[in-house]
Coordinates of C-alpha atoms in Angstrom, one line a residue:
X16 CA -0.1 0.0 0.0
X17 CA 2.9 2.5 0.9
X18 CA 4.4 2.1 -2.6
X19 CA 1.0 3.6 -4.0
X20 CA 1.1 6.5 -1.7
X21 CA 2.8 9.8 -2.3
X22 CA 5.2 10.6 0.5
X23 CA 7.3 13.2 -1.2
X24 CA 6.8 16.8 0.5
X25 CA 8.6 20.0 -0.7
X26 CA 10.2 21.9 2.3
X27 CA 11.9 25.2 2.2
X28 CA 15.2 23.4 2.1
X29 CA 14.4 20.8 -0.3
X30 CA 12.2 17.6 -1.1
X31 CA 12.0 15.0 1.5
X32 CA 10.6 11.5 1.1
X33 CA 8.9 9.6 4.0
X34 CA 6.8 6.5 4.3
X35 CA 3.1 5.6 4.7
X36 CA 2.7 3.2 7.5
X37 CA -0.6 2.1 9.5
X38 CA -2.6 5.0 8.0
X39 CA 0.0 7.7 9.0
X40 CA 2.5 9.6 7.0
X41 CA 5.8 9.5 8.8
X42 CA 9.0 11.4 8.2
X43 CA 12.1 10.8 10.3
X44 CA 15.4 12.4 10.7
X45 CA 14.6 15.9 9.0
X46 CA 17.3 18.3 9.6
X47 CA 16.1 21.5 10.9
X48 CA 19.4 23.3 11.3
X49 CA 23.2 22.9 10.1
X50 CA 25.2 20.2 11.7
X51 CA 26.7 22.1 14.8
X52 CA 30.2 20.7 14.0
X53 CA 33.7 22.3 14.1
X54 CA 33.3 26.1 14.2
X55 CA 29.4 25.7 15.0
X56 CA 30.3 23.7 18.0
X57 CA 28.9 25.7 21.1
X58 CA 27.5 28.3 18.6
X59 CA 23.8 29.2 18.0
X60 CA 22.1 27.0 15.4
X61 CA 22.5 28.0 11.9
X62 CA 20.4 27.4 8.8
X63 CA 20.7 24.2 7.1
X64 CA 21.8 24.3 3.5
X65 CA 19.4 23.9 0.7
X66 CA 19.6 20.5 -1.1
X67 CA 18.9 19.2 -4.6
X68 CA 16.9 16.2 -5.5
X69 CA 15.0 14.2 -2.9
X70 CA 16.3 13.5 0.6
X71 CA 15.4 10.4 2.2
X72 CA 13.4 10.8 5.7
X73 CA 12.7 7.2 6.3
X74 CA 15.3 6.6 9.2
X75 CA 15.5 8.5 12.5
X76 CA 18.7 10.7 12.7
X77 CA 21.4 10.3 15.1
X78 CA 20.8 11.5 18.7
X79 CA 22.9 14.0 20.7
X80 CA 26.0 12.7 22.4
X81 CA 25.2 11.6 25.9
X82 CA 26.5 9.2 28.5
X83 CA 24.8 5.9 29.0
X84 CA 21.7 6.0 31.3
X85 CA 22.5 4.7 34.9
X86 CA 20.5 2.1 36.8
X87 CA 17.4 0.7 35.3
X88 CA 15.4 3.1 33.1
X89 CA 11.8 2.7 32.6
X90 CA 10.8 0.6 29.5
X91 CA 11.2 2.8 26.3
X92 CA 13.9 5.1 27.8
X93 CA 17.6 4.5 27.4
X94 CA 17.3 2.2 24.2
X95 CA 20.7 2.4 22.5
X96 CA 20.6 4.9 19.6
X97 CA 23.6 6.0 17.2
X98 CA 24.8 9.3 18.5
X99 CA 26.7 12.1 16.8
X100 CA 27.2 15.9 17.3
X101 CA 25.3 16.2 13.8
X102 CA 22.0 15.5 15.7
X103 CA 19.7 18.6 15.0
X104 CA 16.7 16.4 13.4
X105 CA 13.0 16.3 14.0
X106 CA 10.5 13.6 13.1
X107 CA 6.7 13.9 12.1
X108 CA 3.8 11.8 12.2
X109 CA 0.6 13.1 10.3
X110 CA -2.7 11.6 9.1
X111 CA -2.8 13.5 5.9
X112 CA -0.7 15.6 3.7
X113 CA -3.4 17.9 2.8
X114 CA -4.8 21.4 3.6
X115 CA -6.9 20.4 6.8
X116 CA -4.8 22.6 9.0
X117 CA -4.7 20.2 11.9
X118 CA -3.4 21.2 15.3
X119 CA 0.5 20.6 15.6
X120 CA 1.8 19.2 18.9
X121 CA 5.8 19.6 19.3
X122 CA 7.2 17.1 21.9
X123 CA 10.4 18.3 23.8
X124 CA 11.9 15.3 25.5
X125 CA 13.3 15.1 29.0
X126 CA 16.5 13.6 30.4
X127 CA 17.8 16.2 32.9
X128 CA 19.4 18.2 29.9
X129 CA 22.0 15.5 29.4
X130 CA 19.9 12.4 28.1
X131 CA 17.1 11.5 25.6
X132 CA 16.1 11.9 22.0
X133 CA 13.0 12.6 19.9
X134 CA 13.2 9.1 18.6
X135 CA 13.0 7.1 21.8
X136 CA 10.8 4.1 21.5
X137 CA 8.2 5.6 23.8
X138 CA 7.5 8.3 21.3
X139 CA 7.5 6.1 17.9
X140 CA 4.1 4.8 17.7
X141 CA 2.2 7.7 16.4
X142 CA -1.1 6.6 18.4
X143 CA -1.4 10.2 19.7
X144 CA -1.5 11.7 16.1
X145 CA -4.1 9.1 15.0
X146 CA -6.2 9.3 18.1
X147 CA -6.6 13.2 18.0
X148 CA -6.0 13.9 14.3
X149 CA -3.0 16.0 15.1
X150 CA 0.4 16.5 13.4
X151 CA 2.9 15.3 15.9
X152 CA 6.5 16.6 15.9
X153 CA 9.4 15.3 18.0
X154 CA 12.8 17.0 18.1
X155 CA 16.2 16.3 19.1
X156 CA 18.5 19.3 20.6
X157 CA 22.0 19.6 22.0
X158 CA 22.5 18.1 25.4
X159 CA 24.9 18.2 28.3
X160 CA 28.0 20.4 28.0
X161 CA 27.6 20.6 24.1
X162 CA 24.2 22.3 24.5
X163 CA 24.2 24.2 27.9
X164 CA 27.9 25.3 28.8
X165 CA 28.2 28.9 29.5
X166 CA 31.7 29.5 27.9
X167 CA 31.5 33.3 27.2
X168 CA 33.1 34.6 30.4
X169 CA 35.1 31.5 30.9
X170 CA 36.9 31.8 27.7
X171 CA 37.0 35.7 27.7
X172 CA 34.7 35.8 24.9
X173 CA 36.8 33.7 22.6
X174 CA 33.7 31.1 22.5
X175 CA 30.7 33.4 23.1
X176 CA 28.4 30.3 24.0
X177 CA 25.7 31.6 26.5
X178 CA 24.9 28.2 27.7
X179 CA 21.4 28.3 26.1
X180 CA 22.5 26.8 22.7
X181 CA 20.2 23.7 23.5
X182 CA 17.2 26.0 23.9
X183 CA 18.1 28.0 20.8
X184 CA 18.0 24.7 19.0
X185 CA 14.5 24.2 20.2
X186 CA 13.6 27.7 19.0
X187 CA 15.1 26.7 15.5
X188 CA 13.0 23.6 15.3
X189 CA 9.9 25.7 16.2
X190 CA 10.8 28.2 13.5
X191 CA 11.2 25.2 11.2
X192 CA 7.7 24.0 12.1
X193 CA 6.1 27.5 11.5
X194 CA 7.8 27.7 8.0
X195 CA 7.0 24.1 6.9
X196 CA 4.3 22.3 8.8
X197 CA 1.4 23.4 6.5
X198 CA 2.9 21.0 3.7
X199 CA 2.3 18.2 6.4
X200 CA -1.2 19.0 6.9
X201 CA -0.5 21.0 10.0
X202 CA -1.6 24.7 11.1
X203 CA 1.3 26.9 11.9
X204 CA -1.0 29.2 13.7
X205 CA -2.0 26.4 16.1
X206 CA 1.1 24.9 17.6
X207 CA 1.2 23.3 21.0
X208 CA 4.5 22.6 22.6
X209 CA 4.5 19.8 25.2
X210 CA 7.3 18.2 27.1
X211 CA 8.2 16.3 30.3
X212 CA 10.8 16.9 33.0
X213 CA 13.6 18.8 31.4
X214 CA 11.4 19.1 28.4
X215 CA 8.8 20.9 30.7
X216 CA 11.6 22.9 32.1
X217 CA 12.6 23.8 28.6
X218 CA 8.9 24.9 27.8
X219 CA 8.9 27.3 31.0
X220 CA 12.1 28.9 29.5
X221 CA 10.7 29.1 26.0
X222 CA 7.5 30.9 27.1
X223 CA 9.8 33.9 28.2
X224 CA 12.6 33.9 25.6
X225 CA 12.2 36.6 23.2
X226 CA 13.6 34.5 20.3
X227 CA 10.6 32.1 20.9
X228 CA 7.6 34.6 21.0
X229 CA 5.0 33.8 18.3
X230 CA 6.2 30.3 17.5
X231 CA 3.8 28.5 19.7
X232 CA 0.2 29.2 21.1
X233 CA -0.3 26.7 23.8
X234 CA 1.8 24.8 26.3
X235 CA 1.5 21.6 28.2
X236 CA 4.3 21.3 31.1
X237 CA 4.7 17.7 32.4
X238 CA 6.7 17.5 35.6
X239 CA 8.9 20.7 35.0
X240 CA 8.5 24.4 34.6
X241 CA 11.5 27.0 34.1
X242 CA 12.8 26.5 37.7
X243 CA 15.7 24.5 36.7
X244 CA 17.5 27.5 35.0
X245 CA 20.5 28.6 36.8
X246 CA 22.1 31.9 37.5
X247 CA 24.7 33.0 35.4
X248 CA 27.4 33.0 38.2
X249 CA 26.8 29.3 38.9
X250 CA 27.0 28.4 35.2
X251 CA 30.3 30.2 34.8
X252 CA 32.0 28.3 37.5
X253 CA 30.8 25.0 35.8
X254 CA 32.5 26.2 32.6
X255 CA 35.5 27.3 34.5
X256 CA 35.7 23.6 35.9
X257 CA 35.1 22.1 32.6
X258 CA 38.1 23.9 30.9
X259 CA 40.3 23.1 33.8
X260 CA 39.6 19.4 33.5
X261 CA 40.3 19.6 29.6
X262 CA 43.6 21.3 30.5
X263 CA 42.6 24.1 28.0
X264 CA 45.5 26.4 26.9
X265 CA 43.5 29.1 25.3
X266 CA 43.2 27.5 21.9
X267 CA 39.7 27.8 20.5
X268 CA 40.6 25.4 17.6
X269 CA 41.8 22.7 20.3
X270 CA 38.6 23.0 22.3
X271 CA 36.3 22.7 19.3
X272 CA 38.1 19.7 18.0
X273 CA 38.1 17.9 21.4
X274 CA 36.8 14.5 20.7
X275 CA 33.1 13.9 21.8
X276 CA 34.2 10.8 23.9
X277 CA 36.6 13.1 26.0
X278 CA 33.8 15.7 26.4
X279 CA 31.4 13.1 27.7
X280 CA 34.1 11.6 30.1
X281 CA 34.5 15.1 31.6
X282 CA 30.7 15.5 31.8
X283 CA 30.3 12.4 33.7
X284 CA 33.1 13.6 36.2
X285 CA 31.2 17.0 36.5
X286 CA 28.0 15.0 37.3
X287 CA 29.7 13.1 40.1
X288 CA 30.7 16.5 41.6
X289 CA 27.2 18.0 41.3
X290 CA 24.9 18.0 44.2
X291 CA 22.3 15.5 43.9
X292 CA 24.2 14.0 40.8
X293 CA 21.6 14.7 38.4
X294 CA 23.1 17.4 36.0
X295 CA 25.9 19.6 36.0
X296 CA 24.4 21.8 33.2
X297 CA 21.0 23.7 32.9
X298 CA 19.7 26.7 30.9
X299 CA 21.4 29.9 32.0
X300 CA 19.6 33.1 33.2
X301 CA 21.6 35.7 31.1
X302 CA 19.0 38.3 30.9
X303 CA 19.4 38.4 27.1
X304 CA 18.5 35.2 25.7
X305 CA 16.8 34.0 29.0
X306 CA 15.4 36.3 31.5
X307 CA 14.4 35.1 34.9
X308 CA 11.3 32.7 34.0
X309 CA 9.0 33.1 36.9
X310 CA 9.6 37.0 37.1
X311 CA 9.1 37.3 33.4
X312 CA 5.8 35.4 33.6
X313 CA 4.6 37.7 36.3
X314 CA 5.3 40.6 34.4
X315 CA 3.1 39.3 31.5
X316 CA 5.4 37.7 29.1
X317 CA 3.8 34.9 27.0
X318 CA 0.2 36.5 27.4
X319 CA -2.3 34.6 25.2
X320 CA -0.3 31.3 25.5
X321 CA -2.9 28.8 27.3
X322 CA -1.2 26.3 29.6
X323 CA -1.8 22.9 30.9
X324 CA 0.4 22.1 33.9
X325 CA 1.0 19.2 36.2
X326 CA 3.1 16.7 38.1
X327 CA 3.0 13.0 39.3
X328 CA 2.3 12.2 42.9
X329 CA 5.5 10.5 43.7
X330 CA 8.0 11.8 41.2
X331 CA 11.0 11.4 43.4
X332 CA 10.6 7.4 43.9
X333 CA 12.0 7.2 40.5
X334 CA 15.2 8.8 41.5
X335 CA 15.5 6.7 44.7
X336 CA 16.5 3.8 42.5
X337 CA 19.9 5.6 42.1
X338 CA 20.1 6.1 46.0
X339 CA 19.5 2.6 47.5
X340 CA 21.2 3.8 50.7
X341 CA 18.1 6.0 51.5
X342 CA 15.8 2.9 52.2
X343 CA 17.3 2.7 55.7
X344 CA 17.3 6.5 56.3
X345 CA 17.5 7.3 59.9
X346 CA 16.0 10.3 61.4
X347 CA 19.4 12.2 61.8
X348 CA 20.2 11.3 58.2
X349 CA 17.0 12.7 57.1
X350 CA 17.8 16.0 58.8
X351 CA 21.2 16.2 57.3
X352 CA 20.0 15.4 53.7
X353 CA 17.5 18.3 54.0
X354 CA 20.0 20.7 55.4
X355 CA 21.9 20.3 52.2
X356 CA 18.8 21.6 50.2
X357 CA 16.9 24.2 52.5
X358 CA 18.0 26.4 55.2
X359 CA 18.6 24.5 58.4
X360 CA 16.0 26.5 60.3
X361 CA 13.4 25.3 58.0
X362 CA 14.2 21.7 58.3
X363 CA 12.2 20.9 61.4
X364 CA 9.1 22.6 60.2
X365 CA 9.0 20.8 56.8
X366 CA 9.6 17.4 58.4
X367 CA 6.8 17.9 61.0
X368 CA 4.4 19.1 58.2
X369 CA 5.3 16.4 56.0
X370 CA 5.1 13.7 58.7
X371 CA 1.8 14.9 59.8
X372 CA 0.2 15.1 56.4
X373 CA 1.4 11.7 55.3
X374 CA 0.4 10.1 58.6
X375 CA -3.2 11.3 58.2
X376 CA -3.4 9.9 55.0
X377 CA -2.7 6.4 56.7
X378 CA 0.0 4.2 57.6
X379 CA 3.4 4.1 59.1
X380 CA 5.7 6.9 58.0
X381 CA 9.5 6.4 57.5
X382 CA 12.1 9.0 56.9
X383 CA 12.5 7.8 53.2
X384 CA 8.8 8.5 52.9
X385 CA 9.2 12.1 54.2
X386 CA 12.4 12.9 51.9
X387 CA 10.8 11.4 48.8
X388 CA 7.6 13.7 49.4
X389 CA 9.6 16.7 50.1
X390 CA 11.9 16.2 47.1
X391 CA 8.9 15.6 44.8
X392 CA 7.3 18.8 45.9
X393 CA 10.5 20.9 46.1
X394 CA 11.8 19.9 42.7
X395 CA 8.5 19.5 40.7
X396 CA 5.1 20.0 42.2
X397 CA 5.9 23.3 44.0
X398 CA 7.4 25.1 40.9
X399 CA 4.4 23.9 39.0
X400 CA 2.1 25.7 41.6
X401 CA 4.2 28.8 41.5
X402 CA 4.0 28.8 37.5
X403 CA 0.2 28.4 37.8
X404 CA -0.1 31.1 40.3
X405 CA 2.1 33.5 38.1
X406 CA -0.3 32.7 35.2
X407 CA -3.4 33.4 37.4
X408 CA -2.0 36.7 38.6
X409 CA -2.2 38.0 35.2
X410 CA -5.6 36.4 34.3
X411 CA -4.1 33.9 31.9
X412 CA -6.0 30.7 31.1
X413 CA -4.1 27.9 33.3
X414 CA -5.2 24.3 33.9
X415 CA -3.6 21.9 36.3
X416 CA -3.5 18.1 36.7
X417 CA -2.1 15.7 39.3
X418 CA -1.4 12.3 38.0
X419 CA -1.6 9.6 40.7
X420 CA -1.9 6.3 38.8
X421 CA 0.6 3.9 40.5
X422 CA 3.2 1.7 38.6
X423 CA 3.0 -2.0 39.1
X424 CA 6.7 -2.3 39.1
X425 CA 8.6 -3.4 41.8
X426 CA 5.5 -4.5 43.7
X427 CA 4.1 -0.9 43.7
X428 CA 7.3 0.7 45.2
X429 CA 7.6 3.3 42.5
X430 CA 4.0 4.7 43.1
X431 CA 3.0 7.3 40.5
X432 CA 6.6 8.2 39.9
X433 CA 8.5 10.4 37.5
X434 CA 7.9 9.8 33.7
X435 CA 5.1 7.2 34.4
X436 CA 2.4 9.4 32.4
X437 CA 4.4 9.5 29.1
X438 CA 3.2 6.1 28.2
X439 CA -0.3 7.2 28.6
X440 CA 0.2 10.5 26.8
X441 CA 1.6 8.7 23.7
X442 CA -0.9 5.7 24.0
X443 CA 2.1 3.3 24.5
X444 CA 1.7 2.3 28.2
X445 CA 4.2 -0.5 28.8
X446 CA 2.5 -3.2 31.0
X447 CA 5.3 -3.7 33.5
X448 CA 5.9 -0.1 34.2
X449 CA 2.6 1.4 33.5
X450 CA 0.0 -1.3 34.0
X451 CA -2.2 -3.0 31.7
X452 CA -6.0 -3.9 31.3
X453 CA -9.3 -1.9 30.8
X454 CA -8.5 0.8 33.7
X455 CA -5.1 1.5 32.1
X456 CA -6.5 1.8 28.6
X457 CA -9.3 4.0 29.9
X458 CA -6.8 6.5 31.4
X459 CA -4.6 6.5 28.3
X460 CA -7.6 7.4 26.3
X461 CA -8.8 10.1 28.6
X462 CA -5.2 11.6 28.6
X463 CA -4.8 11.5 24.9
X464 CA -8.3 13.1 24.3
X465 CA -7.6 15.6 26.8
X466 CA -4.1 16.6 25.4
X467 CA -5.2 16.8 21.8
X468 CA -8.5 18.5 22.6
X469 CA -6.4 21.2 24.4
X470 CA -4.2 21.4 21.4
X471 CA -7.1 21.9 19.3
X472 CA -9.2 24.4 21.3
X473 CA -7.1 25.7 24.3
X474 CA -9.6 23.7 26.8
X475 CA -8.9 20.1 28.1
X476 CA -12.4 19.5 29.0
X477 CA -13.6 16.3 27.1
X478 CA -16.6 13.8 26.8
X479 CA -14.5 11.3 28.9
X480 CA -13.2 13.5 31.5
X481 CA -16.0 16.1 31.7
X482 CA -15.6 19.7 32.5
X483 CA -12.0 20.7 33.3
X484 CA -12.2 24.1 35.2
X485 CA -9.2 26.5 35.3
X486 CA -7.0 26.3 38.3
X487 CA -7.0 29.9 39.3
X488 CA -10.2 30.4 41.4
X489 CA -10.0 27.4 43.9
X490 CA -6.8 25.5 42.8
X491 CA -9.0 23.3 40.9
X492 CA -7.0 20.2 39.7
X493 CA -7.9 17.1 37.5
X494 CA -6.7 14.0 39.4
X495 CA -5.6 11.6 36.7
X496 CA -6.2 8.1 38.1
X497 CA -8.5 5.0 37.8
X498 CA -11.6 7.3 38.2
X499 CA -10.3 10.6 37.3
X500 CA -12.0 13.6 38.9
X501 CA -11.5 17.3 39.8
X502 CA -10.5 18.3 43.4
X503 CA -9.8 21.8 44.8
X504 CA -6.4 22.4 46.4
X505 CA -5.3 18.7 46.6
X506 CA -2.4 18.0 49.1
X507 CA -2.8 21.6 50.4
X508 CA -1.1 20.9 53.8
X509 CA 2.3 20.3 52.0
X510 CA 1.6 23.2 49.6
X511 CA 0.9 25.6 52.6
X512 CA 4.1 24.8 54.4
X513 CA 6.2 26.0 51.6
X514 CA 4.3 29.4 51.6
X515 CA 5.6 29.6 55.3
X516 CA 9.2 28.5 54.8
X517 CA 9.6 29.9 51.3
X518 CA 12.4 28.6 49.0
X519 CA 10.2 27.5 46.1

């Protein structure tokens, strides 16, 4: 059947040929910017040269260089893919190459700004495109120290990298979508960006970046907002340490020709020195490319961009797999762990508040339960609450969710952990991690219908979920679970203590 269907599309850079599979037109490995090699390493993305003839878009492009994922990644993540600095590719799934002007959904993957790709197996099925009649786009962007290293001050301007090159890649991909997506049956005037973890954190930054304004119209932020962006001073210290570890002698050419394997080795060493051991680099608040995200939102940046924002109830339980020592955490160790993250005078109040809230919800509460709940809220839920509050302050449409469906993995020990919702969003819930059966299928349908309806209309209310009111007036939140429903101010005891102690 595919042989009888025209899968050639004219883009502004030249013609590409995709495939027709399972009632979808699929285009893989489309370059949206020039390969960031040699003199373009640590430079903003540049336009890709025009090509003659027909370029094949039947295979995924190579992914951004990254270290191997540690521990046991969830199914669909961490699959081996070929890596290369020439990694600025995007992929498209569309129900038709016509003029129907379907909503466009651009997925920005997570991975702590050091891992992941737009071609991970979790995103490949195209079910979201088919179920909602939308054009789905997934992208790669530069990761780690190749995408987020602030070298400008550290090299005295010899390499004027801002540390936001990975974000600028995302902007370039969105510009490509604006310029070309109509040829793939999409509406360039109805683009929704959505992403999880570092993808959601990227979106929180894109919403306030001058370069990204007008390139999207709605945003879905899953388990992340712009709170991960770091101050310029902090990013400069990381860059200085990177240069010290390379033995840099001032030669730009030497630095730009450093083998990728050597760069990744140094990045791993930097990660081991990073508190929490997650990522040594994140977007940089430089006041030019990226203002302070939350403050810019409060001042009215991104007015008119409707948002859907949420987190998972037990985000941190996924990261506990990297810290098996915390299973037997003592009370003294709990205090010490928290003193590394918040002011010591706040620790006792936080522990008391969380112990009380968790106890009232039932069961014996161990120190590991408290640290997990506090880390979940400090890293993910409370930044999302602050983001929602900022949108409400300037009367912008904002919808909230809390995903509480629990993973069956490890006898339920993961709970509603980080990344669990992704399988439901893309319609590819892996049984061992996400669960299976009629209830799992129902939740996947509800989430896909809400996400694609939001992309189409700006309101996630659907026949399957019913009315989904805005967050603003009563902190109304959709609880996504076996029987999804709206709650006012869920888990408000924990939220309130952060209002008292500050810090997020």
